[in-house]
């Protein structure tokens, strides 16, 4: 018997159960063992049943469930109102008698035998609060002669597909016992090199799996339940290491494959390009630009993510890189998430670089070149240096003669999809991904293990810090006053609504554009425009342009403005129903204001108005008000919502971990990343055969399934 044998080779699994397990992705014994218990029950201390007058049943008066050995009497099924029934019995441990009740387990009435000892484990309560003692829904297990105690640390499982938890528990326990009987204590291939195991003091794989499924009596229940036991650490580390090795191998292959183009520039060219800017780069920009320049000079394609808050000057760096490409006779593409942003980029890049290169705008509604000529053919002929457009640019028909550099701007999902579509077209340009939504460092390491990350953590000089106030509906008038003051001094304002019109959400007291919008128009007494996702794009873009030009002073909007136009005069933002927004989203919205440096505009102010915040929303808003640091906010966001939510992992095709948890096991992840890059050189060693095999198959079950795999 081997752990990688089909699940049907384990005791108690016939063809029917085998099919049910397989339907849930459990085909081999290891797949079963990869289903870790959800939690553990401590049944190491046997208690006794309380007498009727006793305060508490357990000797030690320890809180929590009671474990007792007792015989059952009077087992019967009791029918209540409707079709609900319960099973009742009386438990007797020789000294005291206590009622027992089970809900939703009618079959127990048939199964339980009177007069024989059972091990019961469950909460002990007084009926109705002050009535007689009762054991409620305890687990119940017949005690056989061979294990008189039957206690210990008991794993509790979830269901696997349609197979109930109790069945899973039995299968797992039997499988572990049989494997050990058949093959000894080291019953599954150890693939983690001894060096790594020793370094991190991790148990062998067989030991770890044995320990999580049948913990030894001296194990710490707290560690087990928190998934911080040495056994859990071994599984998480192993999973991280394989994933990091996979990324490291991919990175290595990318290096070897090289890129088809070369840049013909030196430091002087970069200095000259920088000299075209009407300002001096910040220290942060200098540093990141240096990193980009190094990447471009290399033989392998660049894969770099630049993270920096809105307004930190990322796009400027992209522009310089495109100019350098043009100087090397290579084309570049700059992709923005919306048409409007693409147009805005086109306009500002033309202003900046127009005299030095040919720039074209390609969107679904426009095709224009800075010098007026035909666009498509000239891109294909290599006579346009920079093409600005939406993401569709690389997905659709635009053909480049010599695409050397692709820049993806404000890409929240980090270009995974774009990378794939470029690869499909057989293009290997240098890739620069820019995002203002910082991702926590832990995520950057795993998800972008093959991306190099640059961080712009410095704002251009002259920016005014944004003040943020969080208030309730009572603060509405004050908000109106503050906004009016800023409008009077030439500023512009956003009022953000959680809903377009009433309906379900409005019943919960959330303001909508349609219902509350008119009040704001009256109260602010300034030219207002409305944008939301249901307007035609053209109409939306027109309103935004008028807002940018100043003929509209207030934009009443939904979150469509989250990724939006750069309007330096915008100094005020009111966010209504702020309890409804996530931290990252709030931060992104706030980034729309305070982008100007004109002191006459006054201090930028963001007012978040929360109607009925939950305590969690309150915490969120507290963090929002206290910090404008995107990275702090991202970490907090991940703590509150979990990594999957942040990345929209499923859509983006990113790895998910089965054993490891990015927040909990952060230290293990960092270690695994470090170890992976060192292991790469030792991978071919004969001693690492097992690791290599493991890496090659990324065993389903013991390793996180690849995204797209329907396995749980
Ligand atoms: P991001 O793309 O990170 O949001 P941008 O590159 O669009 O930032 O820059 C925001 C604004 O700041 C632009 O108007 C840009 O011209 C200006 N800017 C960028 N870098 C500097 C700098 N070093 N000094 C002054 N202004 C800058
Ligand atoms: Mg930008």
XYZ file of C-alpha atoms and ligand atoms in Angstrom:
740
model
C 0.000 0.000 0.000
C 1.356 3.359 -1.050
C 0.104 6.855 -0.287
C -0.188 7.530 -3.998
C -2.369 4.491 -4.622
C -5.963 5.070 -5.690
C -8.309 5.933 -2.875
C -10.174 2.678 -3.472
C -7.177 0.735 -2.241
C -7.753 2.013 1.252
C -9.857 0.125 3.755
C -13.542 0.905 3.696
C -13.646 2.544 0.276
C -15.603 0.546 -2.259
C -16.492 1.626 -5.777
C -19.458 3.775 -4.719
C -17.662 5.739 -2.034
C -14.630 5.821 -4.315
C -16.683 7.544 -6.992
C -18.110 10.042 -4.533
C -14.634 10.901 -3.281
C -13.252 11.129 -6.792
C -16.076 13.483 -7.752
C -14.732 15.855 -5.098
C -11.183 15.559 -6.411
C -10.093 12.876 -3.996
C -8.657 10.154 -6.206
C -5.663 8.931 -4.280
C -4.933 8.368 -0.651
C -2.741 11.471 -0.538
C -5.661 13.546 -1.816
C -7.632 12.398 1.180
C -4.761 13.209 3.515
C -4.473 16.678 2.033
C -7.852 17.429 3.592
C -6.687 18.721 6.923
C -8.944 18.688 9.947
C -10.767 21.949 10.478
C -10.115 21.856 14.195
C -9.326 19.562 17.088
C -11.246 18.558 20.163
C -9.435 18.008 23.376
C -10.628 14.767 24.914
C -7.541 14.069 26.924
C -9.180 14.678 30.272
C -12.123 12.536 31.213
C -14.669 14.351 33.342
C -17.725 13.092 35.156
C -21.374 13.916 34.969
C -22.625 16.490 37.477
C -25.188 15.755 40.140
C -28.422 17.706 39.979
C -27.313 20.300 42.526
C -23.748 20.672 41.386
C -22.578 23.932 39.935
C -20.484 22.343 37.279
C -19.835 18.880 36.010
C -16.112 18.895 35.625
C -13.868 18.413 38.612
C -11.625 21.213 37.533
C -14.537 23.427 36.593
C -12.669 24.016 33.338
C -14.844 25.738 30.788
C -15.539 24.075 27.461
C -17.032 20.783 26.453
C -17.141 17.753 28.684
C -15.692 14.346 27.855
C -17.183 11.415 29.788
C -17.533 7.691 29.606
C -21.168 6.792 30.263
C -23.820 4.214 29.538
C -27.032 5.256 27.834
C -30.564 4.546 28.945
C -33.964 5.385 27.526
C -32.794 6.092 24.000
C -35.784 7.381 22.041
C -36.787 9.505 19.126
C -39.000 12.430 20.124
C -41.193 14.216 17.609
C -41.632 17.925 18.021
C -43.755 20.352 16.085
C -43.721 20.183 12.290
C -41.468 17.475 11.044
C -38.582 18.083 13.387
C -37.461 15.304 15.602
C -34.658 14.782 18.063
C -33.094 11.834 19.791
C -33.015 11.818 23.577
C -31.355 9.565 26.114
C -30.113 9.543 29.681
C -26.387 9.177 30.292
C -25.196 7.506 33.447
C -21.591 7.321 34.599
C -22.297 5.330 37.732
C -22.555 8.320 39.998
C -24.839 10.775 38.235
C -27.440 10.825 35.465
C -27.793 13.561 32.894
C -30.091 13.979 29.908
C -28.621 13.935 26.404
C -30.164 15.371 23.278
C -29.162 15.105 19.615
C -30.659 17.158 16.841
C -30.765 16.190 13.175
C -29.367 12.731 13.763
C -32.476 10.518 13.770
C -30.436 7.435 12.849
C -28.874 7.497 16.312
C -32.145 6.172 17.735
C -31.499 2.958 15.840
C -27.755 2.779 16.340
C -27.252 3.523 20.003
C -27.334 0.580 22.343
C -28.442 0.815 25.911
C -26.225 -0.378 28.718
C -22.885 -0.313 26.913
C -20.206 2.324 27.532
C -19.842 5.226 25.140
C -17.447 8.111 25.014
C -19.473 11.311 24.902
C -17.995 14.701 24.136
C -19.998 17.881 23.973
C -21.178 21.003 25.766
C -22.932 20.652 29.069
C -25.715 23.140 29.681
C -28.665 23.647 31.952
C -31.903 23.207 30.078
C -33.586 26.539 29.552
C -30.768 28.247 31.423
C -31.570 27.032 34.934
C -33.169 23.620 34.437
C -31.490 20.220 34.811
C -28.099 19.533 33.249
C -28.073 18.330 29.678
C -25.434 17.235 27.206
C -26.308 18.817 23.936
C -25.429 17.240 20.589
C -22.336 15.442 21.898
C -20.242 13.300 19.646
C -20.770 9.713 20.616
C -18.464 6.810 20.142
C -18.718 3.257 21.299
C -15.806 2.233 23.443
C -14.279 -1.013 22.396
C -12.092 -3.056 24.688
C -8.886 -2.253 22.883
C -8.982 1.477 23.570
C -10.631 1.871 26.927
C -10.073 5.606 27.011
C -10.806 6.584 23.415
C -9.902 10.162 24.205
C -6.894 12.161 23.068
C -6.825 14.989 20.602
C -9.581 14.350 18.157
C -9.496 15.898 14.671
C -12.768 17.288 13.338
C -13.123 17.329 9.569
C -15.275 19.075 7.041
C -17.164 17.125 4.413
C -15.499 16.074 1.194
C -18.129 16.576 -1.475
C -21.003 14.437 -0.300
C -18.998 12.387 2.138
C -19.895 13.414 5.696
C -17.258 14.539 8.228
C -17.541 11.468 10.453
C -16.819 9.239 7.474
C -13.872 11.376 6.445
C -12.495 11.104 9.971
C -12.682 7.346 9.944
C -11.128 7.059 6.485
C -8.242 9.341 7.355
C -7.498 7.555 10.623
C -7.622 4.144 8.946
C -5.476 5.276 6.041
C -2.766 6.627 8.317
C -2.762 3.484 10.436
C -2.674 1.151 7.446
C 0.064 3.083 5.677
C 2.184 2.980 8.778
C 1.562 -0.709 9.290
C 2.408 -1.461 5.677
C 5.462 0.751 5.150
C 6.752 1.804 8.538
C 6.992 5.304 10.009
C 8.352 6.819 6.799
C 5.412 5.774 4.688
C 5.488 8.576 2.114
C 8.398 9.848 -0.024
C 10.279 12.603 1.660
C 11.060 15.232 -0.936
C 12.085 18.167 1.207
C 15.899 18.222 1.328
C 17.410 17.471 4.713
C 19.174 20.810 4.719
C 15.932 22.782 4.599
C 14.240 20.504 7.087
C 17.053 20.891 9.585
C 17.335 24.604 9.027
C 13.696 25.234 9.884
C 13.331 22.297 12.298
C 10.533 20.761 10.307
C 9.298 17.186 10.706
C 9.423 14.719 7.841
C 6.378 14.582 5.585
C 5.090 11.248 6.945
C 5.442 12.510 10.473
C 3.696 15.795 9.658
C 0.750 14.093 7.982
C 0.469 11.587 10.819
C 0.547 14.362 13.374
C -2.167 16.498 11.755
C -4.498 13.521 11.330
C -3.759 11.707 14.577
C -2.017 14.144 16.895
C 0.122 12.719 19.637
C -1.294 13.184 23.128
C 1.353 15.711 24.128
C 0.673 18.069 21.204
C -0.486 21.606 21.885
C -4.146 21.947 21.003
C -3.778 25.701 20.655
C -1.041 25.297 18.044
C -3.003 22.642 16.214
C -6.154 24.726 16.118
C -4.244 27.800 14.991
C -2.494 25.673 12.360
C 0.810 26.694 13.833
C 2.000 23.258 14.923
C 5.331 22.008 13.555
C 3.359 19.596 11.385
C 1.295 22.392 9.862
C 4.427 24.447 9.352
C 6.021 21.579 7.433
C 3.076 21.356 5.060
C 2.855 25.109 4.531
C 6.570 25.517 4.009
C 6.653 22.633 1.546
C 3.856 24.182 -0.440
C 5.481 27.613 -0.470
C 8.829 26.157 -1.440
C 7.421 24.335 -4.440
C 5.579 27.427 -5.611
C 8.633 29.616 -5.182
C 10.792 27.058 -6.961
C 8.350 27.027 -9.821
C 8.585 30.802 -10.083
C 12.350 30.677 -9.802
C 12.552 28.125 -12.588
C 10.288 30.269 -14.777
C 12.453 33.303 -14.077
C 15.515 31.318 -14.985
C 13.988 30.144 -18.245
C 12.979 33.670 -19.113
C 16.561 34.761 -18.574
C 17.839 32.060 -20.844
C 15.347 32.702 -23.633
C 16.456 36.322 -23.942
C 14.727 39.024 -25.960
C 14.868 39.685 -29.669
C 15.655 43.373 -29.414
C 18.424 45.554 -27.990
C 18.532 49.112 -26.729
C 21.260 51.220 -28.161
C 21.544 53.760 -25.417
C 23.863 54.766 -22.643
C 23.632 56.810 -19.472
C 23.926 60.032 -21.433
C 20.745 59.245 -23.355
C 18.843 58.797 -20.118
C 20.197 62.051 -18.758
C 19.167 63.810 -21.944
C 15.687 62.306 -21.780
C 15.293 63.368 -18.176
C 16.355 66.864 -19.184
C 13.230 67.202 -21.317
C 11.019 67.219 -18.232
C 9.887 70.559 -16.848
C 10.831 69.406 -13.348
C 13.474 67.448 -11.506
C 12.830 63.816 -10.723
C 12.346 62.913 -7.102
C 14.886 60.630 -5.453
C 12.405 57.787 -5.717
C 11.879 58.371 -9.408
C 15.648 58.461 -10.015
C 16.038 55.140 -8.262
C 13.217 53.403 -10.107
C 14.339 54.838 -13.419
C 17.773 53.370 -12.740
C 16.170 49.971 -12.147
C 14.255 50.213 -15.397
C 17.362 51.301 -17.315
C 19.255 48.286 -15.962
C 16.436 45.980 -16.992
C 16.263 47.368 -20.510
C 20.004 46.927 -20.933
C 19.787 43.229 -20.040
C 19.482 40.392 -22.499
C 16.269 39.045 -21.000
C 12.954 40.875 -21.188
C 12.066 43.156 -18.314
C 9.132 42.165 -16.134
C 8.803 44.992 -13.676
C 5.971 46.177 -11.509
C 6.150 49.778 -10.365
C 4.006 50.508 -7.352
C 3.415 53.999 -6.166
C 0.529 56.021 -4.904
C -1.545 58.054 -7.281
C 0.453 61.110 -8.289
C 3.821 59.719 -7.290
C 5.009 60.138 -10.858
C 4.853 56.683 -12.405
C 3.541 57.695 -15.792
C 6.398 60.112 -16.242
C 8.821 57.209 -15.855
C 6.910 55.240 -18.446
C 7.143 58.168 -20.852
C 10.908 58.377 -20.452
C 11.252 54.657 -21.054
C 9.229 54.944 -24.252
C 11.482 57.740 -25.421
C 14.520 55.576 -24.795
C 12.911 52.808 -26.825
C 12.295 55.223 -29.680
C 15.924 56.344 -29.536
C 16.849 52.700 -30.002
C 14.543 52.433 -32.972
C 12.033 50.296 -31.089
C 8.300 50.815 -30.800
C 6.449 50.995 -27.545
C 2.849 50.678 -26.427
C 1.274 52.374 -23.434
C -1.990 50.915 -22.275
C -4.510 52.579 -20.002
C -7.591 51.013 -18.436
C -10.102 53.439 -19.984
C -10.412 55.359 -23.230
C -10.559 58.629 -21.389
C -7.307 57.929 -19.577
C -5.711 56.859 -22.840
C -6.730 60.173 -24.401
C -5.382 62.058 -21.447
C -2.088 60.225 -21.636
C -1.924 60.873 -25.342
C -2.475 64.597 -24.856
C 0.111 64.970 -22.111
C 2.697 62.733 -23.777
C 2.321 64.617 -26.980
C 2.950 67.828 -25.126
C 6.021 66.390 -23.492
C 7.535 64.177 -26.172
C 5.754 65.193 -29.368
C 8.753 67.059 -30.726
C 10.984 64.024 -30.178
C 8.937 61.079 -31.389
C 5.816 60.085 -33.280
C 2.897 59.191 -31.048
C -0.462 57.690 -31.978
C -3.693 57.140 -30.103
C -5.598 53.960 -30.834
C -8.901 53.312 -29.080
C -12.097 51.739 -30.297
C -13.431 55.161 -31.220
C -10.307 57.006 -32.338
C -7.175 56.488 -34.340
C -4.974 59.542 -34.555
C -1.292 60.194 -34.912
C 0.508 63.260 -33.668
C 1.541 64.159 -37.190
C -1.864 63.465 -38.688
C -1.005 60.549 -40.992
C -2.710 57.161 -41.331
C -2.223 55.110 -38.240
C -2.529 51.351 -38.563
C -0.293 50.848 -41.558
C 2.373 53.060 -40.127
C 2.384 51.169 -36.851
C 2.789 47.979 -38.827
C 5.533 49.577 -40.868
C 7.336 50.653 -37.721
C 6.989 54.343 -38.413
C 5.144 55.192 -35.210
C 7.250 55.172 -32.088
C 4.655 55.094 -29.331
C 1.081 53.890 -29.471
C -1.188 54.946 -26.622
C -4.437 53.071 -26.175
C -6.549 50.801 -24.051
C -5.655 47.239 -23.178
C -7.406 46.186 -26.344
C -4.290 47.426 -28.072
C -2.391 44.254 -27.454
C -5.350 41.966 -27.554
C -6.724 43.128 -30.873
C -5.422 43.569 -34.311
C -2.858 46.312 -33.896
C 0.312 44.937 -35.387
C 3.692 46.270 -34.500
C 6.828 46.061 -36.582
C 9.266 46.107 -33.649
C 7.505 46.205 -30.311
C 10.265 46.639 -27.768
C 8.402 47.931 -24.728
C 4.881 47.508 -23.420
C 3.681 49.633 -20.520
C 0.490 48.736 -18.707
C -0.701 51.669 -16.660
C -2.958 51.552 -13.610
C -3.422 47.867 -13.924
C -4.945 46.511 -10.779
C -4.809 42.924 -11.805
C -1.180 43.271 -12.586
C -0.933 42.357 -16.166
C -1.122 38.592 -15.744
C -3.701 38.393 -18.475
C -1.846 40.839 -20.685
C 1.333 38.895 -20.263
C -0.441 35.823 -21.464
C -1.934 37.554 -24.472
C 1.442 39.006 -25.437
C 2.960 35.567 -25.151
C 0.212 34.153 -27.338
C 1.082 36.671 -30.031
C 4.655 35.516 -29.790
C 5.789 38.935 -28.607
C 8.506 39.316 -26.033
C 8.718 43.032 -25.325
C 10.006 44.466 -22.105
C 7.026 44.783 -19.833
C 6.436 47.561 -17.357
C 3.336 47.337 -15.200
C 2.294 50.368 -13.182
C -0.143 50.279 -10.320
C -1.374 52.735 -7.749
C -3.042 49.973 -5.779
C -0.180 48.751 -3.706
C -0.232 45.131 -2.828
C 1.114 43.889 0.464
C 4.683 42.707 0.316
C 3.711 39.133 1.097
C 1.449 39.031 -1.917
C 4.012 40.650 -4.132
C 6.448 37.880 -3.253
C 4.154 35.028 -4.060
C 2.101 36.352 -6.842
C 4.823 38.282 -8.524
C 7.644 36.013 -7.587
C 8.740 36.271 -11.191
C 8.208 40.020 -11.379
C 10.681 42.520 -10.095
C 9.031 45.138 -7.972
C 9.959 48.807 -7.751
C 8.435 51.035 -5.169
C 7.904 54.771 -5.559
C 7.411 55.893 -2.015
C 7.993 59.573 -2.384
C 5.685 62.277 -3.717
C 6.813 65.118 -5.982
C 7.414 68.265 -3.972
C 4.630 70.727 -3.304
C 1.857 68.184 -2.789
C -0.416 69.043 0.060
C -1.292 66.268 2.454
C -4.950 65.361 2.236
C -6.903 65.764 5.414
C -9.446 63.008 5.969
C -12.443 63.248 8.258
C -14.844 60.482 9.065
C -18.275 61.503 10.213
C -21.881 60.343 10.320
C -24.970 61.725 8.634
C -24.952 64.477 11.268
C -21.813 65.875 9.659
C -23.525 66.490 6.319
C -23.985 70.260 6.765
C -20.416 70.770 7.783
C -19.346 68.791 4.719
C -21.414 71.052 2.483
C -19.815 74.112 4.068
C -16.274 72.796 3.577
C -16.911 71.915 -0.038
C -18.479 75.298 -0.768
C -15.471 77.077 0.685
C -13.184 75.187 -1.665
C -15.401 75.753 -4.676
C -15.354 79.474 -3.979
C -11.576 79.539 -4.103
C -11.597 77.893 -7.522
C -11.383 74.279 -6.453
C -13.422 71.387 -7.726
C -15.172 68.631 -5.845
C -16.361 65.054 -6.108
C -19.379 63.705 -4.291
C -19.293 59.909 -4.384
C -22.431 57.785 -3.965
C -22.558 54.061 -3.237
C -25.630 53.576 -5.451
C -27.028 54.914 -8.693
C -30.660 54.689 -7.679
C -32.752 53.451 -4.787
C -33.915 49.881 -4.425
C -32.700 47.337 -1.955
C -29.659 49.223 -0.753
C -31.645 52.399 -0.234
C -33.878 50.531 2.158
C -30.787 50.005 4.277
C -30.423 53.756 4.420
C -27.777 54.128 1.734
C -27.823 57.327 -0.273
C -28.224 57.059 -4.037
C -27.265 59.429 -6.826
C -30.819 59.677 -8.054
C -32.413 60.363 -4.685
C -29.825 62.417 -2.853
C -28.021 63.900 -5.846
C -30.481 66.781 -6.358
C -30.082 67.832 -2.704
C -26.356 68.166 -3.202
C -26.822 70.145 -6.396
C -29.057 72.614 -4.521
C -26.875 72.776 -1.436
C -23.624 73.359 -3.296
C -25.099 75.917 -5.715
C -22.418 75.265 -8.337
C -22.428 73.745 -11.844
C -22.679 69.982 -11.344
C -22.312 66.969 -13.603
C -23.235 63.335 -13.098
C -21.252 60.244 -14.034
C -21.989 56.610 -13.358
C -21.531 53.249 -14.962
C -24.880 53.127 -16.684
C -24.292 56.216 -18.788
C -23.019 55.785 -22.296
C -19.278 56.078 -22.302
C -19.295 59.046 -24.592
C -21.617 60.963 -22.306
C -19.538 60.040 -19.292
C -16.312 61.092 -20.965
C -17.831 64.400 -22.048
C -18.886 65.222 -18.515
C -15.464 64.266 -17.180
C -13.785 66.471 -19.771
C -15.979 69.411 -18.825
C -15.100 68.821 -15.208
C -11.411 68.772 -16.115
C -11.874 72.009 -18.081
C -13.759 73.678 -15.234
C -17.136 74.352 -16.795
C -18.442 71.820 -14.284
C -17.245 72.328 -10.738
C -18.778 69.355 -8.993
C -18.912 65.791 -10.136
C -21.636 63.647 -8.571
C -20.456 60.149 -9.240
C -20.271 56.507 -8.368
C -16.946 54.724 -8.063
C -16.405 54.963 -11.830
C -14.061 57.815 -10.976
C -11.835 55.471 -9.008
C -9.469 55.190 -11.912
C -9.873 58.486 -13.520
C -8.810 61.750 -14.813
C -6.088 63.830 -13.353
C -7.733 67.118 -12.345
C -5.245 69.142 -10.296
C -7.931 71.624 -9.198
C -9.945 68.920 -7.420
C -9.477 69.602 -3.713
C -12.589 68.223 -2.074
C -14.264 64.855 -1.941
C -17.286 63.699 -0.040
C -17.810 59.936 0.119
C -21.355 58.994 1.066
C -22.244 55.605 2.481
C -18.539 55.225 3.178
C -19.213 52.121 5.270
C -19.943 50.320 2.036
C -16.497 50.720 0.508
C -13.387 48.649 1.024
C -10.190 50.227 2.260
C -8.306 50.007 -0.990
C -11.254 51.475 -2.818
C -11.558 54.382 -0.396
C -7.887 55.063 -0.797
C -8.139 54.894 -4.552
C -11.059 57.329 -4.537
C -9.238 59.756 -2.288
C -6.312 59.692 -4.705
C -8.463 61.722 -7.120
C -7.957 64.869 -5.058
C -4.972 66.853 -3.868
C -3.032 66.346 -7.080
C -2.445 70.054 -7.664
C 0.292 72.192 -6.184
C -1.339 75.619 -6.413
C -1.492 76.965 -2.836
C -4.453 79.205 -3.702
C -6.630 76.100 -3.903
C -6.407 75.503 -0.163
C -5.973 72.286 1.772
C -7.377 69.174 0.112
C -10.065 67.546 2.213
C -11.797 64.195 2.050
C -14.923 63.671 4.136
C -16.200 60.136 4.526
C -19.766 60.005 5.732
C -20.874 56.689 7.166
C -24.536 56.135 7.954
C -24.553 52.953 9.993
C -21.086 51.495 10.108
C -20.572 48.025 11.506
C -17.705 47.736 13.945
C -15.588 46.344 11.142
C -16.437 49.283 8.887
C -15.569 51.607 11.745
C -12.130 50.049 12.052
C -11.678 50.366 8.317
C -12.610 54.035 8.323
C -10.312 54.672 11.259
C -7.376 53.299 9.301
C -8.469 55.284 6.269
C -8.548 58.539 8.204
C -5.282 57.867 9.980
C -3.127 57.058 6.975
C -2.546 58.155 3.418
C 0.160 55.563 3.001
C -1.052 53.143 0.353
C 1.143 50.334 1.602
C -0.106 50.536 5.150
C -3.619 50.563 3.838
C -2.950 47.558 1.634
C -1.579 45.512 4.526
C -4.560 46.405 6.674
C -6.922 45.620 3.830
C -5.394 42.188 3.488
C -5.708 41.585 7.214
C -9.377 42.469 7.088
C -10.430 40.813 3.861
C -7.858 38.134 3.179
C -5.522 37.894 0.208
C -7.951 36.237 -2.187
C -10.395 39.120 -2.005
C -7.701 41.659 -2.625
C -6.411 40.165 -5.791
C -9.557 38.638 -7.112
C -7.301 35.623 -7.317
C -9.550 33.426 -9.320
C -9.956 35.806 -12.197
C -6.319 36.677 -12.316
C -5.125 33.086 -12.463
C -2.985 33.313 -9.370
C -1.943 30.532 -7.053
C -3.973 29.576 -4.057
C -2.504 27.785 -1.140
C -4.008 24.806 0.485
C -1.920 24.577 3.626
C -0.172 27.899 3.851
C -1.799 31.195 4.689
C -0.085 34.348 3.538
C -0.872 36.314 6.649
C -0.273 33.594 9.195
C 2.727 31.940 7.571
C 4.422 35.039 6.276
C 7.772 34.164 7.844
C 7.719 30.714 6.258
C 6.995 32.256 2.899
C 9.924 34.617 3.096
C 12.144 31.698 4.111
C 10.832 29.577 1.255
C 11.511 32.294 -1.258
C 15.048 32.675 -0.039
C 15.609 28.912 0.006
C 14.143 28.492 -3.469
C 16.641 30.782 -5.085
C 19.488 28.949 -3.359
C 18.041 25.536 -4.142
C 17.886 26.312 -7.824
C 21.612 25.598 -8.149
C 21.351 22.362 -6.197
C 18.247 21.138 -7.953
C 20.175 18.810 -10.231
C 21.969 17.084 -7.322
C 21.171 13.373 -7.155
C 20.034 13.805 -3.546
C 17.244 16.063 -4.750
C 15.588 13.596 -7.112
C 12.478 13.448 -5.013
C 12.186 17.221 -4.885
C 12.650 17.458 -8.634
C 9.967 14.859 -9.241
C 7.658 16.698 -6.902
C 8.275 19.930 -8.705
C 7.648 18.339 -12.051
C 4.273 17.022 -11.140
C 3.197 19.596 -8.544
C 1.218 16.781 -7.078
C -2.452 17.562 -6.960
C -3.527 17.166 -3.410
C -0.265 17.841 -1.694
C 0.306 21.023 -3.605
C -2.172 23.777 -4.282
C -4.091 22.968 -7.414
C -3.356 25.306 -10.261
C -5.949 27.971 -10.805
C -8.674 26.787 -13.100
C -8.536 23.347 -11.576
C -11.959 22.684 -10.095
C -10.543 20.780 -7.132
C -11.460 22.329 -3.775
P 1.114 58.714 -11.385
O 1.114 58.093 -12.742
O 1.997 57.992 -10.425
O -0.236 58.944 -10.835
P 2.089 60.978 -12.826
O 3.300 60.466 -13.492
O 0.857 61.102 -13.656
O 1.790 60.158 -11.516
O 2.415 62.370 -12.155
C 1.424 63.130 -11.515
C 1.663 64.581 -11.763
O 2.854 64.963 -11.129
C 1.837 64.905 -13.222
O 1.195 66.106 -13.477
C 3.329 65.003 -13.399
O 3.682 65.872 -14.422
C 3.768 65.521 -12.044
N 5.100 65.093 -11.651
C 5.634 63.869 -11.786
N 6.871 63.808 -11.296
C 7.157 65.043 -10.821
C 8.289 65.636 -10.178
N 9.398 64.944 -9.933
N 8.209 66.927 -9.818
C 7.097 67.629 -10.058
N 6.003 67.157 -10.675
C 6.010 65.866 -11.033
Mg -0.436 57.417 -13.852
